[in-house]
mmCIF file of C-alpha atoms in Angstrom:
data_model
loop_
_atom_site.group_PDB
_atom_site.id
_atom_site.type_symbol
_atom_site.label_atom_id
_atom_site.label_comp_id
_atom_site.label_asym_id
_atom_site.label_seq_id
_atom_site.Cartn_x
_atom_site.Cartn_y
_atom_site.Cartn_z
ATOM 1 C CA MET A 4 103.080 26.238 16.769
ATOM 2 C CA GLN A 5 104.640 22.790 16.648
ATOM 3 C CA ASN A 6 102.624 21.375 19.569
ATOM 4 C CA ILE A 7 99.252 21.563 17.811
ATOM 5 C CA ASN A 8 97.970 18.033 17.435
ATOM 6 C CA PRO A 9 97.577 17.083 13.733
ATOM 7 C CA VAL A 10 94.045 15.766 14.361
ATOM 8 C CA SER A 11 93.029 19.002 16.067
ATOM 9 C CA GLN A 12 94.567 20.944 13.210
ATOM 10 C CA LYS A 13 92.355 19.136 10.693
ATOM 11 C CA LEU A 14 89.253 19.553 12.829
ATOM 12 C CA LEU A 15 89.707 23.333 13.100
ATOM 13 C CA GLN A 16 88.100 23.665 9.664
ATOM 14 C CA PHE A 17 84.724 22.894 11.310
ATOM 15 C CA LEU A 18 84.951 25.791 13.809
ATOM 16 C CA PRO A 19 84.169 29.199 12.250
ATOM 17 C CA LEU A 20 86.217 32.302 13.025
ATOM 18 C CA PRO A 21 84.645 35.144 15.043
ATOM 19 C CA ASN A 22 82.593 37.660 13.083
ATOM 20 C CA VAL A 23 81.842 40.051 15.972
ATOM 21 C CA ALA A 24 84.756 42.367 16.650
ATOM 22 C CA GLY A 25 86.013 43.275 20.098
ATOM 23 C CA GLN A 26 84.566 40.305 22.007
ATOM 24 C CA THR A 27 86.224 37.180 23.336
ATOM 25 C CA SER A 28 82.936 35.354 23.928
ATOM 26 C CA ASN A 29 79.622 35.270 22.105
ATOM 27 C CA ASN A 30 81.560 36.534 19.120
ATOM 28 C CA TYR A 31 79.986 34.560 16.294
ATOM 29 C CA VAL A 32 76.511 35.283 15.002
ATOM 30 C CA TYR A 33 74.694 33.710 12.077
ATOM 31 C CA ALA A 34 71.165 32.937 10.956
ATOM 32 C CA ASN A 35 70.857 29.182 10.855
ATOM 33 C CA ARG A 36 68.945 28.026 7.814
ATOM 34 C CA THR A 37 66.374 25.301 8.307
ATOM 35 C CA SER A 38 64.166 23.740 5.682
ATOM 36 C CA ASP A 39 61.120 21.501 5.706
ATOM 37 C CA GLN A 40 59.371 19.752 2.856
ATOM 38 C CA VAL A 41 56.156 17.782 3.205
ATOM 39 C CA ASP A 42 54.662 15.710 0.381
ATOM 40 C CA GLN A 43 51.678 13.385 0.371
ATOM 41 C CA PHE A 44 50.246 11.221 -2.400
ATOM 42 C CA ASN A 45 46.992 9.267 -2.171
ATOM 43 C CA PHE A 46 45.031 6.975 -4.414
ATOM 44 C CA ARG A 47 41.893 4.861 -4.181
ATOM 45 C CA VAL A 48 40.258 2.490 -6.663
ATOM 46 C CA ASP A 49 36.812 0.909 -6.231
ATOM 47 C CA HIS A 50 35.513 -1.847 -8.474
ATOM 48 C CA ASN A 51 32.297 -3.879 -8.540
ATOM 49 C CA PHE A 52 32.998 -7.364 -9.830
ATOM 50 C CA SER A 53 29.296 -8.225 -9.599
ATOM 51 C CA PRO A 54 26.156 -6.990 -7.836
ATOM 52 C CA SER A 55 27.194 -9.156 -4.863
ATOM 53 C CA GLN A 56 30.921 -8.387 -4.670
ATOM 54 C CA ARG A 57 32.900 -5.169 -4.624
ATOM 55 C CA VAL A 58 36.550 -4.424 -3.861
ATOM 56 C CA PHE A 59 38.543 -1.325 -3.003
ATOM 57 C CA VAL A 60 42.269 -0.619 -2.797
ATOM 58 C CA ARG A 61 43.860 2.543 -1.511
ATOM 59 C CA GLY A 62 47.317 3.782 -0.616
ATOM 60 C CA THR A 63 49.167 6.750 0.854
ATOM 61 C CA ARG A 64 52.763 7.884 0.677
ATOM 62 C CA ASP A 65 53.732 10.669 3.081
ATOM 63 C CA THR A 66 57.192 12.224 3.488
ATOM 64 C CA ASN A 67 58.502 14.969 5.749
ATOM 65 C CA THR A 68 62.101 16.092 5.330
ATOM 66 C CA HIS A 69 63.729 18.457 7.814
ATOM 67 C CA HIS A 70 67.248 19.897 7.628
ATOM 68 C CA GLU A 71 69.329 22.307 9.712
ATOM 69 C CA ASN A 72 72.568 23.769 8.354
ATOM 70 C CA ASP A 73 75.927 23.630 10.120
ATOM 71 C CA LEU A 74 77.826 26.406 11.931
ATOM 72 C CA PHE A 75 78.892 27.888 8.601
ATOM 73 C CA ASN A 76 75.259 27.832 7.454
ATOM 74 C CA GLN A 77 76.275 25.239 4.905
ATOM 75 C CA ALA A 78 74.288 22.099 4.157
ATOM 76 C CA SER A 79 76.972 19.432 4.525
ATOM 77 C CA GLY A 80 79.054 20.123 7.641
ATOM 78 C CA PRO A 81 79.190 17.798 10.685
ATOM 79 C CA SER A 82 77.344 20.305 12.919
ATOM 80 C CA GLY A 83 74.162 20.079 10.848
ATOM 81 C CA ILE A 84 71.346 17.563 11.138
ATOM 82 C CA GLY A 85 68.741 16.001 8.897
ATOM 83 C CA GLN A 86 65.516 14.218 9.743
ATOM 84 C CA THR A 87 63.355 12.140 7.444
ATOM 85 C CA LEU A 88 59.888 10.895 8.298
ATOM 86 C CA LYS A 89 58.308 8.608 5.752
ATOM 87 C CA ALA A 90 55.063 6.661 5.915
ATOM 88 C CA TYR A 91 53.323 4.198 3.625
ATOM 89 C CA LEU A 92 49.728 3.057 4.088
ATOM 90 C CA PHE A 93 48.004 0.373 2.047
ATOM 91 C CA ALA A 94 44.553 -1.145 2.394
ATOM 92 C CA LEU A 95 42.633 -3.755 0.437
ATOM 93 C CA GLY A 96 38.997 -4.563 1.159
ATOM 94 C CA ASP A 97 36.427 -7.006 -0.184
ATOM 95 C CA THR A 98 32.688 -6.948 0.485
ATOM 96 C CA TRP A 99 30.826 -10.101 -0.506
ATOM 97 C CA THR A 100 27.053 -10.374 -0.209
ATOM 98 C CA ILE A 101 26.762 -14.139 0.000
ATOM 99 C CA THR A 102 22.989 -14.065 0.453
ATOM 100 C CA PRO A 103 20.579 -11.179 1.004
ATOM 101 C CA ASN A 104 20.872 -11.898 4.747
ATOM 102 C CA PHE A 105 24.587 -12.658 4.984
ATOM 103 C CA VAL A 106 27.465 -10.229 4.204
ATOM 104 C CA LEU A 107 31.206 -10.886 4.636
ATOM 105 C CA GLN A 108 33.690 -7.984 4.822
ATOM 106 C CA THR A 109 37.431 -8.777 4.704
ATOM 107 C CA ASN A 110 40.188 -6.162 4.924
ATOM 108 C CA TYR A 111 43.978 -6.229 4.831
ATOM 109 C CA GLY A 112 46.075 -3.247 5.848
ATOM 110 C CA PHE A 113 49.753 -2.398 5.986
ATOM 111 C CA ALA A 114 51.325 0.596 7.716
ATOM 112 C CA TYR A 115 54.978 1.602 7.731
ATOM 113 C CA GLN A 116 56.659 4.571 9.366
ATOM 114 C CA LYS A 117 60.315 5.524 9.296
ATOM 115 C CA ASN A 118 61.791 8.246 11.504
ATOM 116 C CA PHE A 119 65.506 8.855 10.948
ATOM 117 C CA GLN A 120 67.096 11.682 12.944
ATOM 118 C CA ILE A 121 70.677 11.664 11.708
ATOM 119 C CA PRO A 122 73.281 14.243 12.770
ATOM 120 C CA GLN A 123 75.576 14.951 9.855
ATOM 121 C CA ASN A 124 78.664 13.798 11.724
ATOM 122 C CA TYR A 125 77.103 10.357 11.121
ATOM 123 C CA THR A 126 76.959 10.850 7.340
ATOM 124 C CA GLY A 127 79.768 11.253 4.825
ATOM 125 C CA PHE A 128 82.625 11.413 7.305
ATOM 126 C CA LYS A 129 85.341 8.911 8.148
ATOM 127 C CA ALA A 130 87.370 9.317 11.325
ATOM 128 C CA SER A 131 90.638 8.158 9.760
ATOM 129 C CA ASP A 132 90.429 10.947 7.167
ATOM 130 C CA TYR A 133 91.112 13.364 10.012
ATOM 131 C CA GLY A 134 93.966 11.462 11.618
ATOM 132 C CA PHE A 135 92.159 9.185 14.103
ATOM 133 C CA THR A 136 94.245 6.018 14.010
ATOM 134 C CA ASN A 137 91.988 3.242 15.372
ATOM 135 C CA LEU A 138 88.555 4.827 15.656
ATOM 136 C CA ASP A 139 87.198 3.481 12.360
ATOM 137 C CA ALA A 140 87.404 -0.082 13.678
ATOM 138 C CA GLN A 141 86.173 0.819 17.181
ATOM 139 C CA GLN A 142 83.052 2.795 16.254
ATOM 140 C CA GLN A 143 79.689 1.092 16.012
ATOM 141 C CA LEU A 144 78.800 3.276 13.038
ATOM 142 C CA PRO A 145 81.195 5.227 10.791
ATOM 143 C CA GLY A 146 81.485 8.968 11.214
ATOM 144 C CA LEU A 147 83.133 11.865 12.989
ATOM 145 C CA PRO A 148 83.073 11.688 16.818
ATOM 146 C CA PHE A 149 81.339 14.345 18.860
ATOM 147 C CA ILE A 150 83.849 17.048 19.868
ATOM 148 C CA GLY A 151 82.892 19.273 22.785
ATOM 149 C CA ILE A 152 85.117 22.208 23.801
ATOM 150 C CA SER A 153 84.024 24.024 26.959
ATOM 151 C CA GLY A 154 82.928 27.574 26.084
ATOM 152 C CA TYR A 155 82.747 26.918 22.333
ATOM 153 C CA ALA A 156 80.253 25.673 19.819
ATOM 154 C CA ASN A 157 80.375 21.929 19.241
ATOM 155 C CA LEU A 158 82.283 20.844 16.154
ATOM 156 C CA SER A 159 79.768 18.064 15.467
ATOM 157 C CA TYR A 160 76.053 17.955 16.115
ATOM 158 C CA ALA A 161 75.368 15.100 18.543
ATOM 159 C CA THR A 162 76.574 11.855 20.065
ATOM 160 C CA ASN A 163 73.465 9.861 19.172
ATOM 161 C CA THR A 164 71.402 9.056 16.117
ATOM 162 C CA ASN A 165 67.787 7.877 16.177
ATOM 163 C CA ARG A 166 66.592 5.428 13.547
ATOM 164 C CA TRP A 167 63.162 3.943 14.153
ATOM 165 C CA GLU A 168 61.097 1.838 11.792
ATOM 166 C CA HIS A 169 57.575 0.601 12.565
ATOM 167 C CA TYR A 170 55.672 -1.985 10.541
ATOM 168 C CA SER A 171 52.110 -3.182 11.093
ATOM 169 C CA HIS A 172 50.097 -5.804 9.236
ATOM 170 C CA PHE A 173 46.330 -6.051 9.812
ATOM 171 C CA LEU A 174 43.946 -8.758 8.670
ATOM 172 C CA GLU A 175 40.304 -8.480 9.709
ATOM 173 C CA SER A 176 37.158 -10.259 8.627
ATOM 174 C CA THR A 177 33.621 -9.493 9.787
ATOM 175 C CA ALA A 178 30.400 -11.327 8.953
ATOM 176 C CA VAL A 179 26.909 -9.854 9.430
ATOM 177 C CA TRP A 180 24.029 -12.343 9.465
ATOM 178 C CA GLN A 181 20.404 -11.229 9.648
ATOM 179 C CA ARG A 182 18.024 -13.834 11.109
ATOM 180 C CA GLY A 183 14.566 -12.603 12.000
ATOM 181 C CA LYS A 184 14.801 -10.240 14.935
ATOM 182 C CA HIS A 185 18.506 -11.024 15.423
ATOM 183 C CA THR A 186 21.485 -9.432 13.708
ATOM 184 C CA LEU A 187 24.621 -11.476 14.407
ATOM 185 C CA THR A 188 28.044 -9.885 13.903
ATOM 186 C CA PHE A 189 31.145 -12.032 14.333
ATOM 187 C CA GLY A 190 34.696 -12.003 13.090
ATOM 188 C CA ASP A 191 38.410 -12.006 13.632
ATOM 189 C CA ASP A 192 40.975 -9.208 14.113
ATOM 190 C CA GLY A 193 44.655 -10.093 13.656
ATOM 191 C CA ARG A 194 47.734 -7.859 13.772
ATOM 192 C CA LEU A 195 51.492 -8.316 13.471
ATOM 193 C CA ILE A 196 53.613 -5.437 14.752
ATOM 194 C CA LEU A 197 57.322 -5.132 13.936
ATOM 195 C CA GLU A 198 59.663 -2.599 15.522
ATOM 196 C CA HIS A 199 63.213 -1.924 14.323
ATOM 197 C CA GLN A 200 65.247 0.321 16.609
ATOM 198 C CA GLN A 201 68.513 0.970 14.828
ATOM 199 C CA SER A 202 69.524 3.896 17.046
ATOM 200 C CA ALA A 203 73.008 4.364 18.461
ATOM 201 C CA GLY A 204 73.478 6.128 21.784
ATOM 202 C CA ASN A 205 77.133 7.089 21.348
ATOM 203 C CA GLY A 206 78.253 4.934 18.471
ATOM 204 C CA LEU A 207 80.816 7.405 17.066
ATOM 205 C CA GLY A 208 82.435 8.283 20.372
ATOM 206 C CA SER A 209 82.606 11.649 22.106
ATOM 207 C CA LEU A 210 85.540 13.674 23.408
ATOM 208 C CA SER A 211 85.374 16.541 25.906
ATOM 209 C CA PHE A 212 87.993 19.273 26.304
ATOM 210 C CA ASP A 213 88.052 21.632 29.282
ATOM 211 C CA THR A 214 90.521 23.289 31.671
ATOM 212 C CA THR A 215 91.359 20.165 33.679
ATOM 213 C CA LEU A 216 94.725 19.528 32.014
ATOM 214 C CA THR A 217 95.655 23.078 30.974
ATOM 215 C CA ASN A 218 94.737 25.240 33.959
ATOM 216 C CA GLY A 219 97.676 26.958 35.602
ATOM 217 C CA PRO A 220 99.693 27.705 37.474
ATOM 218 C CA ASN A 221 97.823 25.658 40.111
ATOM 219 C CA VAL A 222 96.089 22.810 38.291
ATOM 220 C CA THR A 223 93.927 21.936 41.294
ATOM 221 C CA SER A 224 92.285 25.370 41.470
ATOM 222 C CA SER A 225 89.532 26.695 39.280
ATOM 223 C CA ALA A 226 90.490 28.580 36.163
ATOM 224 C CA ALA A 227 89.908 32.307 36.141
ATOM 225 C CA SER A 228 86.640 33.187 34.434
ATOM 226 C CA ASN A 229 88.433 35.227 31.769
ATOM 227 C CA GLN A 230 90.882 32.408 31.147
ATOM 228 C CA SER A 231 88.883 29.168 31.182
ATOM 229 C CA GLN A 232 87.687 29.175 27.597
ATOM 230 C CA PHE A 233 91.243 29.722 26.351
ATOM 231 C CA ASP A 234 92.553 26.936 28.558
ATOM 232 C CA ALA A 235 89.868 24.603 27.160
ATOM 233 C CA PHE A 236 90.757 25.565 23.595
ATOM 234 C CA GLY A 237 94.418 25.044 24.408
ATOM 235 C CA ALA A 238 93.616 21.503 25.556
ATOM 236 C CA PHE A 239 91.874 20.884 22.236
ATOM 237 C CA LEU A 240 94.829 22.215 20.232
ATOM 238 C CA LEU A 241 97.163 19.946 22.209
ATOM 239 C CA GLY A 242 94.793 17.015 21.701
ATOM 240 C CA ASN A 243 94.542 16.443 25.474
ATOM 241 C CA PHE A 244 90.944 15.524 26.197
ATOM 242 C CA THR A 245 89.529 15.131 29.704
ATOM 243 C CA ASN A 246 86.892 12.523 28.948
ATOM 244 C CA ALA A 247 86.360 10.183 26.004
ATOM 245 C CA THR A 248 83.497 7.678 25.781
ATOM 246 C CA LEU A 249 82.216 5.277 23.157
ATOM 247 C CA SER A 250 79.219 2.942 23.366
ATOM 248 C CA ARG A 251 78.438 -0.203 21.430
ATOM 249 C CA GLN A 252 75.067 -1.928 21.615
ATOM 250 C CA VAL A 253 72.888 -4.266 19.642
ATOM 251 C CA LEU A 254 70.431 -2.804 17.157
ATOM 252 C CA PRO A 255 67.310 -4.779 18.083
ATOM 253 C CA ALA A 256 64.319 -5.852 16.029
ATOM 254 C CA TYR A 257 61.087 -6.818 17.810
ATOM 255 C CA ASP A 258 57.790 -8.439 16.918
ATOM 256 C CA SER A 259 54.445 -8.726 18.681
ATOM 257 C CA TRP A 260 51.182 -10.495 17.774
ATOM 258 C CA TYR A 261 47.648 -9.416 18.548
ATOM 259 C CA HIS A 262 44.596 -11.550 17.854
ATOM 260 C CA ALA A 263 40.915 -11.216 18.736
ATOM 261 C CA LEU A 264 37.671 -13.085 18.104
ATOM 262 C CA TYR A 265 34.339 -11.349 18.627
ATOM 263 C CA VAL A 266 30.611 -12.004 18.361
ATOM 264 C CA GLN A 267 27.607 -9.773 18.978
ATOM 265 C CA ASP A 268 23.842 -10.247 18.769
ATOM 266 C CA ASP A 269 21.603 -7.238 18.249
ATOM 267 C CA TRP A 270 18.119 -8.431 19.231
ATOM 268 C CA ARG A 271 15.114 -6.297 18.394
ATOM 269 C CA ALA A 272 12.731 -7.768 20.937
ATOM 270 C CA ASN A 273 9.848 -5.514 19.890
ATOM 271 C CA SER A 274 9.225 -2.084 18.435
ATOM 272 C CA LYS A 275 10.226 -0.424 21.701
ATOM 273 C CA LEU A 276 13.170 -2.556 22.923
ATOM 274 C CA THR A 277 16.471 -3.503 21.307
ATOM 275 C CA MET A 278 19.174 -5.339 23.254
ATOM 276 C CA ASN A 279 22.818 -6.050 22.441
ATOM 277 C CA PHE A 280 24.894 -8.941 23.759
ATOM 278 C CA GLY A 281 28.550 -9.335 22.800
ATOM 279 C CA LEU A 282 31.802 -11.018 23.723
ATOM 280 C CA ARG A 283 35.347 -10.310 22.584
ATOM 281 C CA TYR A 284 38.352 -12.502 23.296
ATOM 282 C CA ASP A 285 41.801 -10.872 23.054
ATOM 283 C CA ILE A 286 45.241 -12.471 22.912
ATOM 284 C CA GLU A 287 48.257 -10.192 22.880
ATOM 285 C CA THR A 288 51.868 -11.283 23.117
ATOM 286 C CA GLY A 289 54.742 -9.291 24.513
ATOM 287 C CA TYR A 290 57.619 -8.311 22.297
ATOM 288 C CA ALA A 291 60.301 -10.782 21.254
ATOM 289 C CA GLU A 292 63.677 -9.750 19.893
ATOM 290 C CA ARG A 293 64.614 -11.450 16.638
ATOM 291 C CA HIS A 294 67.735 -13.143 18.084
ATOM 292 C CA ASN A 295 66.858 -12.961 21.814
ATOM 293 C CA ARG A 296 69.398 -10.147 22.219
ATOM 294 C CA TRP A 297 67.776 -8.680 25.263
ATOM 295 C CA ALA A 298 67.459 -9.086 28.999
ATOM 296 C CA ASP A 299 64.555 -8.273 31.278
ATOM 297 C CA LEU A 300 63.995 -7.754 34.984
ATOM 298 C CA ASP A 301 63.250 -10.861 37.041
ATOM 299 C CA LEU A 302 62.348 -10.085 40.655
ATOM 300 C CA THR A 303 62.964 -13.680 41.745
ATOM 301 C CA VAL A 304 66.501 -14.247 40.447
ATOM 302 C CA ALA A 305 69.411 -14.172 42.888
ATOM 303 C CA ASN A 306 71.157 -10.808 43.052
ATOM 304 C CA PRO A 307 74.983 -10.950 43.164
ATOM 305 C CA LEU A 308 75.061 -8.054 45.671
ATOM 306 C CA SER A 309 72.869 -9.907 48.155
ATOM 307 C CA THR A 310 74.520 -10.809 51.477
ATOM 308 C CA PRO A 311 73.424 -12.978 54.422
ATOM 309 C CA SER A 312 72.906 -9.839 56.478
ATOM 310 C CA LEU A 313 71.001 -8.074 53.717
ATOM 311 C CA PRO A 314 69.388 -10.691 51.481
ATOM 312 C CA PHE A 315 67.378 -9.597 48.490
ATOM 313 C CA THR A 316 66.541 -10.787 44.985
ATOM 314 C CA GLY A 317 66.061 -9.220 41.574
ATOM 315 C CA GLY A 318 68.234 -8.846 38.527
ATOM 316 C CA ALA A 319 68.563 -9.244 34.790
ATOM 317 C CA ARG A 320 67.562 -12.439 33.018
ATOM 318 C CA TYR A 321 68.368 -13.077 29.398
ATOM 319 C CA LEU A 322 65.296 -13.722 27.305
ATOM 320 C CA GLY A 323 65.034 -17.182 25.811
ATOM 321 C CA SER A 324 67.583 -18.676 28.206
ATOM 322 C CA ASP A 325 65.490 -20.603 30.757
ATOM 323 C CA PHE A 326 63.226 -17.559 30.698
ATOM 324 C CA PRO A 327 60.310 -16.442 28.481
ATOM 325 C CA ASN A 328 61.477 -14.985 25.201
ATOM 326 C CA ARG A 329 58.933 -12.150 25.287
ATOM 327 C CA THR A 330 58.642 -9.049 27.402
ATOM 328 C CA TRP A 331 55.663 -10.339 29.350
ATOM 329 C CA LYS A 332 53.747 -13.551 29.763
ATOM 330 C CA THR A 333 50.887 -13.958 27.325
ATOM 331 C CA SER A 334 47.483 -13.825 29.019
ATOM 332 C CA TYR A 335 44.770 -16.149 27.751
ATOM 333 C CA ASN A 336 42.056 -14.817 30.095
ATOM 334 C CA LYS A 337 41.022 -11.597 28.353
ATOM 335 C CA PHE A 338 37.313 -12.168 27.892
ATOM 336 C CA ALA A 339 35.513 -8.887 27.305
ATOM 337 C CA PRO A 340 31.707 -9.047 27.601
ATOM 338 C CA ARG A 341 29.425 -6.166 26.708
ATOM 339 C CA ILE A 342 25.684 -5.587 26.947
ATOM 340 C CA GLY A 343 23.448 -2.721 25.921
ATOM 341 C CA LEU A 344 19.827 -1.746 25.425
ATOM 342 C CA ALA A 345 17.694 0.954 23.889
ATOM 343 C CA PHE A 346 14.154 1.304 25.296
ATOM 344 C CA GLN A 347 11.439 3.707 24.160
ATOM 345 C CA PRO A 348 8.817 3.939 26.923
ATOM 346 C CA VAL A 349 6.953 6.778 25.178
ATOM 347 C CA ASN A 350 7.103 8.323 21.741
ATOM 348 C CA LYS A 351 9.416 11.205 22.667
ATOM 349 C CA THR A 352 11.740 9.420 25.097
ATOM 350 C CA VAL A 353 14.456 6.799 24.580
ATOM 351 C CA ILE A 354 16.479 5.263 27.408
ATOM 352 C CA ARG A 355 19.877 3.833 26.553
ATOM 353 C CA ALA A 356 22.226 1.870 28.783
ATOM 354 C CA GLY A 357 25.279 -0.252 28.337
ATOM 355 C CA TYR A 358 28.198 -1.997 29.985
ATOM 356 C CA GLY A 359 31.428 -3.224 28.465
ATOM 357 C CA LEU A 360 34.808 -4.541 29.513
ATOM 358 C CA LEU A 361 37.594 -3.490 27.133
ATOM 359 C CA TYR A 362 41.274 -4.456 26.978
ATOM 360 C CA LEU A 363 43.408 -1.761 25.383
ATOM 361 C CA PRO A 364 46.266 -3.175 23.280
ATOM 362 C CA THR A 365 49.552 -2.162 24.875
ATOM 363 C CA SER A 366 51.943 -2.959 22.044
ATOM 364 C CA GLN A 367 51.024 -0.471 19.331
ATOM 365 C CA ARG A 368 54.371 1.304 19.717
ATOM 366 C CA PHE A 369 57.523 0.210 21.482
ATOM 367 C CA TYR A 370 59.889 3.060 22.370
ATOM 368 C CA GLY A 371 62.789 3.457 24.742
ATOM 369 C CA THR A 372 63.361 -0.192 25.488
ATOM 370 C CA GLY A 373 67.118 0.075 25.945
ATOM 371 C CA THR A 374 69.528 -2.784 25.444
ATOM 372 C CA LEU A 375 69.921 -4.209 28.933
ATOM 373 C CA GLY A 376 72.659 -6.842 28.899
ATOM 374 C CA TYR A 377 73.720 -5.985 25.345
ATOM 375 C CA ALA A 378 75.424 -2.596 25.661
ATOM 376 C CA GLN A 379 78.949 -1.664 26.672
ATOM 377 C CA GLN A 380 80.656 1.675 27.224
ATOM 378 C CA THR A 381 84.378 2.336 27.054
ATOM 379 C CA GLN A 382 85.724 5.410 28.803
ATOM 380 C CA THR A 383 89.079 7.172 29.108
ATOM 381 C CA VAL A 384 89.171 9.845 31.829
ATOM 382 C CA TYR A 385 91.932 12.150 33.069
ATOM 383 C CA SER A 386 91.982 14.298 36.207
ATOM 384 C CA SER A 387 94.044 17.375 37.003
ATOM 385 C CA THR A 388 96.743 15.186 38.545
ATOM 386 C CA SER A 389 96.865 12.720 35.639
ATOM 387 C CA THR A 390 99.552 12.391 33.042
ATOM 388 C CA PRO A 391 97.747 11.810 29.740
ATOM 389 C CA THR A 392 98.777 8.631 27.990
ATOM 390 C CA ALA A 393 96.350 9.013 25.093
ATOM 391 C CA THR A 394 95.555 11.903 22.802
ATOM 392 C CA ILE A 395 92.721 12.761 20.464
ATOM 393 C CA ALA A 396 94.311 10.626 17.720
ATOM 394 C CA ASN A 397 93.767 7.390 19.654
ATOM 395 C CA PRO A 398 91.429 8.038 22.599
ATOM 396 C CA PHE A 399 90.949 4.311 23.375
ATOM 397 C CA PRO A 400 94.457 2.830 23.166
ATOM 398 C CA ASN A 401 93.436 -0.329 25.036
ATOM 399 C CA GLY A 402 90.547 -1.042 22.677
ATOM 400 C CA VAL A 403 86.812 -0.872 23.310
ATOM 401 C CA LEU A 404 84.395 -3.249 24.975
#
């Protein structure tokens, strides 16, 4: 058949033939192979430099690899997917007994987690190898676009890929000082949190084929139920898609700081009463993007859709441009007092009571932030009354945003 589009012809290799005889639908059956491998390695070393100073170091490496085969139950096709989770933990601690009544404990910790969910149409494929003329230069990431044919299995796994990386640095130092009936505990807790979100929502592009352009004889009516899947496949063979989209967005990198100072006095007033008095002061910043490539909601900014008859405000403001460069304003008023007591009125009874005000850190993980103001989508759409001016070979002839 001379009218088969050359790109479609090359892509047919990724669609298996039926293996169930006598059926025109649900005619391919296979047992999809999945595999998982989990490995973990740990170590710890303790060393006493002197009777007054000891140090420990420990580390962990943890990996989890998941894989699902493609439609042919092969490992490398574009309809498969792989996921890799990897984590590294490291800690270093020093305990120094400065005097018999004064001990200083200092710890450093590092935590890293990587979670890459990568459909195989994002790995090892180049669009131009299959006849796409301009897609290599238009895609955000290289690979084979998502091809969806109504009534058929998808030729590639997904439109999106998720690539998250989380880093955390911790530095904490605590001193314990015994003075008579008082035990003073004071110190500092500092953290730096880094988030890299290198995900792409539709960075390869996606093309949909259905009956819109191949239904007949009346193109404005619905296709017969026993005909629609063939009409959709005919559109694919001709290279006449109904909808093509491609998204481009920044791949942001964020950082946030957390810092706290604390002090507590445990006072043993007598053999029957012990009281605790403490105060913690927390400072936590919002997230900042490395190059301010982000916008946030400002309820006070003028809205371009506002009219004299219906005035209202609210809209996007670019961070760092006459606007704070973090996701929220840093609060310097987080004072967290706490008080407690333990009282023994008689030998067999102890009464305990306490009160504390705690501020939970909000920036431990930072998911789903989006890329407001830094994402664009290009779309080519045809209706039943359209005359296609683009085919699968060049779905965005006017370029992409």
